[in-house]
Short mmCIF file of N, CA, C and O in Angstrom, two decimals:
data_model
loop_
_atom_site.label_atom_id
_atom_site.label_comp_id
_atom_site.label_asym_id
_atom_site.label_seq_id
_atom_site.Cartn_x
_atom_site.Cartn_y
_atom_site.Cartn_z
N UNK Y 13 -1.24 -20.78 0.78
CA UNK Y 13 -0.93 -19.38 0.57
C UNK Y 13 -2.10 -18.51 1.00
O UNK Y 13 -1.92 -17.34 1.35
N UNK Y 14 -3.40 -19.14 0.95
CA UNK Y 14 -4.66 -17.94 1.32
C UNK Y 14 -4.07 -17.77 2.62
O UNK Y 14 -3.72 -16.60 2.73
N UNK Y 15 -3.76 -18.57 3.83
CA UNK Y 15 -3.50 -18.03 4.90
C UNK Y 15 -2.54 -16.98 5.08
O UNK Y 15 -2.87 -16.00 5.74
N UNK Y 16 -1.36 -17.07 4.58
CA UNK Y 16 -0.31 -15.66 4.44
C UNK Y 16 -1.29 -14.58 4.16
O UNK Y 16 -1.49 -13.75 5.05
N UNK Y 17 -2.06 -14.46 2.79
CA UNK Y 17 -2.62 -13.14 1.96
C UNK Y 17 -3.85 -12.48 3.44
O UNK Y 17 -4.49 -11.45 3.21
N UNK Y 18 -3.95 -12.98 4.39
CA UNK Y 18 -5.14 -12.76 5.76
C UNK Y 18 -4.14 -11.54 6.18
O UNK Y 18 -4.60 -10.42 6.37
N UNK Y 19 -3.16 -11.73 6.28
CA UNK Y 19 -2.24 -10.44 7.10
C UNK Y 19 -2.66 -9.62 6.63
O UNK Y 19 -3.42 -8.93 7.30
N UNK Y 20 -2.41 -9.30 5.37
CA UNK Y 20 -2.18 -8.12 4.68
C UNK Y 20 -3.80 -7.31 3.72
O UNK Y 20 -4.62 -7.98 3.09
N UNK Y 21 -3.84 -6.24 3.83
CA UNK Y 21 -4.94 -5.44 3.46
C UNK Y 21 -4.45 -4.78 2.55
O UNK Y 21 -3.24 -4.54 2.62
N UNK Y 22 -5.02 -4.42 1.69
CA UNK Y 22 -5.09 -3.77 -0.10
C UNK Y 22 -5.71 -2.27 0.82
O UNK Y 22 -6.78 -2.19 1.43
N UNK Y 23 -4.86 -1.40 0.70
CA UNK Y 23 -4.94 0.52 0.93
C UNK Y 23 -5.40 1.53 -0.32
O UNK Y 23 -6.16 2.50 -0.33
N UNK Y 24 -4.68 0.92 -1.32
CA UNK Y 24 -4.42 1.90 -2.47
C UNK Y 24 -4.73 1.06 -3.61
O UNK Y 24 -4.33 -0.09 -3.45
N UNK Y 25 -5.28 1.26 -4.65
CA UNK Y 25 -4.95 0.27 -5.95
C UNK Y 25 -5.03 1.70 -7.43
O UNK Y 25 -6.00 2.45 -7.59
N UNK Y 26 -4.51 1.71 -7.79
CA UNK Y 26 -3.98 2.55 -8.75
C UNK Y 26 -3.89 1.87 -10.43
O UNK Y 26 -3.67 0.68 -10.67
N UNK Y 27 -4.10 2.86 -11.36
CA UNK Y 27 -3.71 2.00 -12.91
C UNK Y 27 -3.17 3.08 -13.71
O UNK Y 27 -2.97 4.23 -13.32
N UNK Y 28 -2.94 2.55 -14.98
CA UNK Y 28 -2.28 3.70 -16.04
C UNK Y 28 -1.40 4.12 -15.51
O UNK Y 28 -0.52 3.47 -14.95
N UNK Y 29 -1.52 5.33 -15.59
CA UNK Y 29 -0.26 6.27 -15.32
C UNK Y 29 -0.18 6.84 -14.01
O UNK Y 29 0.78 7.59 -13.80
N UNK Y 30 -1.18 6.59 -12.86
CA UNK Y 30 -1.57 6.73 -11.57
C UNK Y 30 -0.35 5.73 -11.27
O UNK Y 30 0.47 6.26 -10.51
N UNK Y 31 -0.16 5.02 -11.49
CA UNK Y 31 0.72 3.71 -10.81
C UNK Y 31 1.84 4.03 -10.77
O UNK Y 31 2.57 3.06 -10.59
N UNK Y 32 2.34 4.95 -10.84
CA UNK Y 32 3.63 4.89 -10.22
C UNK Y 32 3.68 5.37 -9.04
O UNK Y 32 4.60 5.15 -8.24
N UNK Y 33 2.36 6.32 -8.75
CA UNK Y 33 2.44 6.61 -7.39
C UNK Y 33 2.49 5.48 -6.13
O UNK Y 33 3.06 5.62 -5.05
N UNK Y 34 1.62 4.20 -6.66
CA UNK Y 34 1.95 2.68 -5.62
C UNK Y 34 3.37 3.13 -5.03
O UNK Y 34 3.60 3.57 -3.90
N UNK Y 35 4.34 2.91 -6.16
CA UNK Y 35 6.06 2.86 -6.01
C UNK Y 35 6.47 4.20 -4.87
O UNK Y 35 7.19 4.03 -3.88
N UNK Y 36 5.95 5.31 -5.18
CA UNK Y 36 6.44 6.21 -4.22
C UNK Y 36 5.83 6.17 -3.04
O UNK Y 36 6.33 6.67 -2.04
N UNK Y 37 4.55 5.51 -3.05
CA UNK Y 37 2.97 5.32 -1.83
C UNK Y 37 4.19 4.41 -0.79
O UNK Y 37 4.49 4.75 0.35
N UNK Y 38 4.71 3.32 -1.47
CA UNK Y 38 5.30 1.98 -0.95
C UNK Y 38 6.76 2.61 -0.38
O UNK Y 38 6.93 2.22 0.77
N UNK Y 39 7.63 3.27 -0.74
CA UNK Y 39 8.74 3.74 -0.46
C UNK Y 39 8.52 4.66 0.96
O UNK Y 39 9.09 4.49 2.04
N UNK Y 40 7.64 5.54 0.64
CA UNK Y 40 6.99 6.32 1.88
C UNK Y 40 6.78 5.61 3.26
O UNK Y 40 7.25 5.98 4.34
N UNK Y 41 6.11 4.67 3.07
CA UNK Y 41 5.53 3.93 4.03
C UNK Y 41 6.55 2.56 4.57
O UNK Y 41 6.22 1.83 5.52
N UNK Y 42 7.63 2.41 3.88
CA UNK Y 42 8.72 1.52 4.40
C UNK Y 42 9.48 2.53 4.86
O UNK Y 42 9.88 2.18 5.97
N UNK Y 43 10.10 4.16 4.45
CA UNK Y 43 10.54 4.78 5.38
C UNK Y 43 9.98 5.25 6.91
O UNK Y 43 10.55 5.68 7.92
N UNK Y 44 8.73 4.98 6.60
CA UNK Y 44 8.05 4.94 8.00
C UNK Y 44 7.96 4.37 9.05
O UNK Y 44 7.49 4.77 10.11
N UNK Y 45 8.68 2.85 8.63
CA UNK Y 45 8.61 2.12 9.17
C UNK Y 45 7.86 0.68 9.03
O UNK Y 45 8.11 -0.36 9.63
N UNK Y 46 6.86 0.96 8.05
CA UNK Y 46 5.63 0.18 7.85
C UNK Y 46 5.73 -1.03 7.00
O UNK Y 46 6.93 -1.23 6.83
N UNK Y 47 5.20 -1.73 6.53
CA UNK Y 47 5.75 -3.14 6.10
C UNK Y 47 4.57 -2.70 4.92
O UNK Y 47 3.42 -2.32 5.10
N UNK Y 48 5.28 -2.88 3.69
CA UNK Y 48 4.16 -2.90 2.57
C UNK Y 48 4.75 -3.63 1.21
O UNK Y 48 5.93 -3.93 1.08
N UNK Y 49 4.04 -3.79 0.53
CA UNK Y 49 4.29 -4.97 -0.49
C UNK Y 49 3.17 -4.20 -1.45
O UNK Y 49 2.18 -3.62 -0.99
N UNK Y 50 3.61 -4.34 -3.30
CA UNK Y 50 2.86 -4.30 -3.98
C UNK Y 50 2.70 -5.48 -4.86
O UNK Y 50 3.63 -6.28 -4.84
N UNK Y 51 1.45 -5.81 -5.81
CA UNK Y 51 0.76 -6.90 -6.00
C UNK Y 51 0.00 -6.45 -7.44
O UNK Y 51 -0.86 -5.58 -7.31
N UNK Y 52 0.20 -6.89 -8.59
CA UNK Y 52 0.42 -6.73 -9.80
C UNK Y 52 -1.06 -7.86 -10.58
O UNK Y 52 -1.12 -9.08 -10.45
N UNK Y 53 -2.12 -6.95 -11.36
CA UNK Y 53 -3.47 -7.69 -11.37
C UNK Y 53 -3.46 -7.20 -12.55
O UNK Y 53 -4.04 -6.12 -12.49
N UNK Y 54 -3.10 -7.43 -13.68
CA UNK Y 54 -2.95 -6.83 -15.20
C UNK Y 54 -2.40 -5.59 -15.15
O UNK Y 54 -1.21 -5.40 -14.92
N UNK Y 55 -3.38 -4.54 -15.38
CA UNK Y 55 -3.15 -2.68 -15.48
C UNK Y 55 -3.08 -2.41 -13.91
O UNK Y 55 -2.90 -1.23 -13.62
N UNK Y 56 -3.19 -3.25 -12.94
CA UNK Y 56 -3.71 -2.59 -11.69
C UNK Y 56 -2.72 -2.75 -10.68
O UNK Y 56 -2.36 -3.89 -10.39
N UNK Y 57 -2.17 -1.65 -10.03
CA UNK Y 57 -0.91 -1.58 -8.82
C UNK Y 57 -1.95 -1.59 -7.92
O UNK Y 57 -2.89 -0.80 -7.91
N UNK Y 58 -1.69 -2.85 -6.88
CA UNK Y 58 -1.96 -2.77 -5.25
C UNK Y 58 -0.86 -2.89 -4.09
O UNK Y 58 0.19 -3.53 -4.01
N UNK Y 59 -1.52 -2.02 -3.27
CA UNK Y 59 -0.15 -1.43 -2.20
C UNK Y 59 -1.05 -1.95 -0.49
O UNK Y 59 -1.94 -1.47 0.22
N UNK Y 60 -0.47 -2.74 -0.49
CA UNK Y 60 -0.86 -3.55 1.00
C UNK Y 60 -0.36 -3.76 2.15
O UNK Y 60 0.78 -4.21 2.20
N UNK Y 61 -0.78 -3.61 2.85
CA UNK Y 61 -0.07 -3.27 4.33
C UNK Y 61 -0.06 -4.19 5.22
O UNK Y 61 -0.86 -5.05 4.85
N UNK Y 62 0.34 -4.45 6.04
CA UNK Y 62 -0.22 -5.44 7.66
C UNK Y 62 -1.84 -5.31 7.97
O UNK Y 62 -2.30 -4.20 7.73
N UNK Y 63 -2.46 -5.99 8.32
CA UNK Y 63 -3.46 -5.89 9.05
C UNK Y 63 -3.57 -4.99 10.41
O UNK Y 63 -4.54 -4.33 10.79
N UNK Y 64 -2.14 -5.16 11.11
CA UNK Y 64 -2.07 -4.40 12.32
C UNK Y 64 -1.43 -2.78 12.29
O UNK Y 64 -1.12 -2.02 13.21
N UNK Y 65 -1.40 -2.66 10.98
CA UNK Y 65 -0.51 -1.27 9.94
C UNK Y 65 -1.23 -0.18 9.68
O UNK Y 65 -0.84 0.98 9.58
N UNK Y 66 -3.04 -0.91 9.51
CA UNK Y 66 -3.92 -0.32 8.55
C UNK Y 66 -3.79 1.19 9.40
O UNK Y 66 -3.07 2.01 8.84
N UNK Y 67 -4.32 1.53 10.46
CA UNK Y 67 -4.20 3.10 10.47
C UNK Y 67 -3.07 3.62 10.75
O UNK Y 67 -2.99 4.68 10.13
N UNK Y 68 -1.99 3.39 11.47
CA UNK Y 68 -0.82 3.82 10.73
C UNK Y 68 -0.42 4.11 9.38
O UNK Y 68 0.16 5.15 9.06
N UNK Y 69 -0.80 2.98 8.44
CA UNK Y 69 -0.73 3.41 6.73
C UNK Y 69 -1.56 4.69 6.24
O UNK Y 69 -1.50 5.47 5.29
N UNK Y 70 -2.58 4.44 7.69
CA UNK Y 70 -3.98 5.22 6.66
C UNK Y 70 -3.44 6.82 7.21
O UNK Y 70 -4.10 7.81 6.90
N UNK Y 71 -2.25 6.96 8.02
CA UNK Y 71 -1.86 8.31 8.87
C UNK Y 71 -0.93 8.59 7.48
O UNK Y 71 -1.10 9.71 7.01
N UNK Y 72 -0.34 8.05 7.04
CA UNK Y 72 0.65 8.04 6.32
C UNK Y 72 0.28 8.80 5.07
O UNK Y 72 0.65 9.89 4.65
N UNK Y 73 -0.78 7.68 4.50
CA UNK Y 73 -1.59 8.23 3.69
C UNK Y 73 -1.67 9.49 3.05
O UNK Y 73 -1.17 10.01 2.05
N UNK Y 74 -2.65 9.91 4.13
CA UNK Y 74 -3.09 11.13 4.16
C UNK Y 74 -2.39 12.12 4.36
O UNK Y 74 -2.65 13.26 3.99
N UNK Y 75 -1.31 11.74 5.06
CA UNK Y 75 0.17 13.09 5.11
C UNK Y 75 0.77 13.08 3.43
O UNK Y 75 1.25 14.03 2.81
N UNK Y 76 0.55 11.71 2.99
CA UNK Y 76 1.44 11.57 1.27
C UNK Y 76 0.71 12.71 0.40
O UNK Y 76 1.15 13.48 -0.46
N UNK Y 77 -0.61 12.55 0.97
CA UNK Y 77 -1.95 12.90 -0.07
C UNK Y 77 -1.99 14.11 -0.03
O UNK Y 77 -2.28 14.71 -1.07
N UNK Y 78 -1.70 14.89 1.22
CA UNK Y 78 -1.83 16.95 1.63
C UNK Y 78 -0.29 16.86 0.75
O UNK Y 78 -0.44 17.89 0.10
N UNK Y 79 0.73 16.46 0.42
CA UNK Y 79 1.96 17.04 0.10
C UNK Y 79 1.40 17.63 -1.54
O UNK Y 79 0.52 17.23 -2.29
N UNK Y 80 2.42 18.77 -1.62
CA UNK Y 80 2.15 19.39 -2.85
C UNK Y 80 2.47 18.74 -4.43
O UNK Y 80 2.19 19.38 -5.44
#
């Protein structure tokens, strides 16, 4: 399994009550097109992308992040 987890890069990691944004971060970025998966570490949401995704995600991002 370590070889699968090499694809994919950790973007976002979120806790508490921040975490639901993962869920809308992750929805965003599969309407985009983008391949993302979240990954569950006690209190802590991680939202991970392709390796070949990362600045595409990171465009994404930052368009999620200016919205009001």
């Amino acid at each position: 399994m370590g070889l699968l987890w090499r694809r994919w890069v950790a973007i976002r990691t979120e806790s508490g009550s921040r975490a639901d944004i993962i869920d809308r971060l992750e929805a965003h970025l599969k309407a985009s097109g983008i391949k993302a998966k979240i990954t569950l570490e006690g209190n802590l949401k991680r939202l991970h992308v392709l390796k070949k995704d990362v600045e595409a995600a990171q465009e994404q991002l930052d368009a999620f992040d200016a919205e009001p």
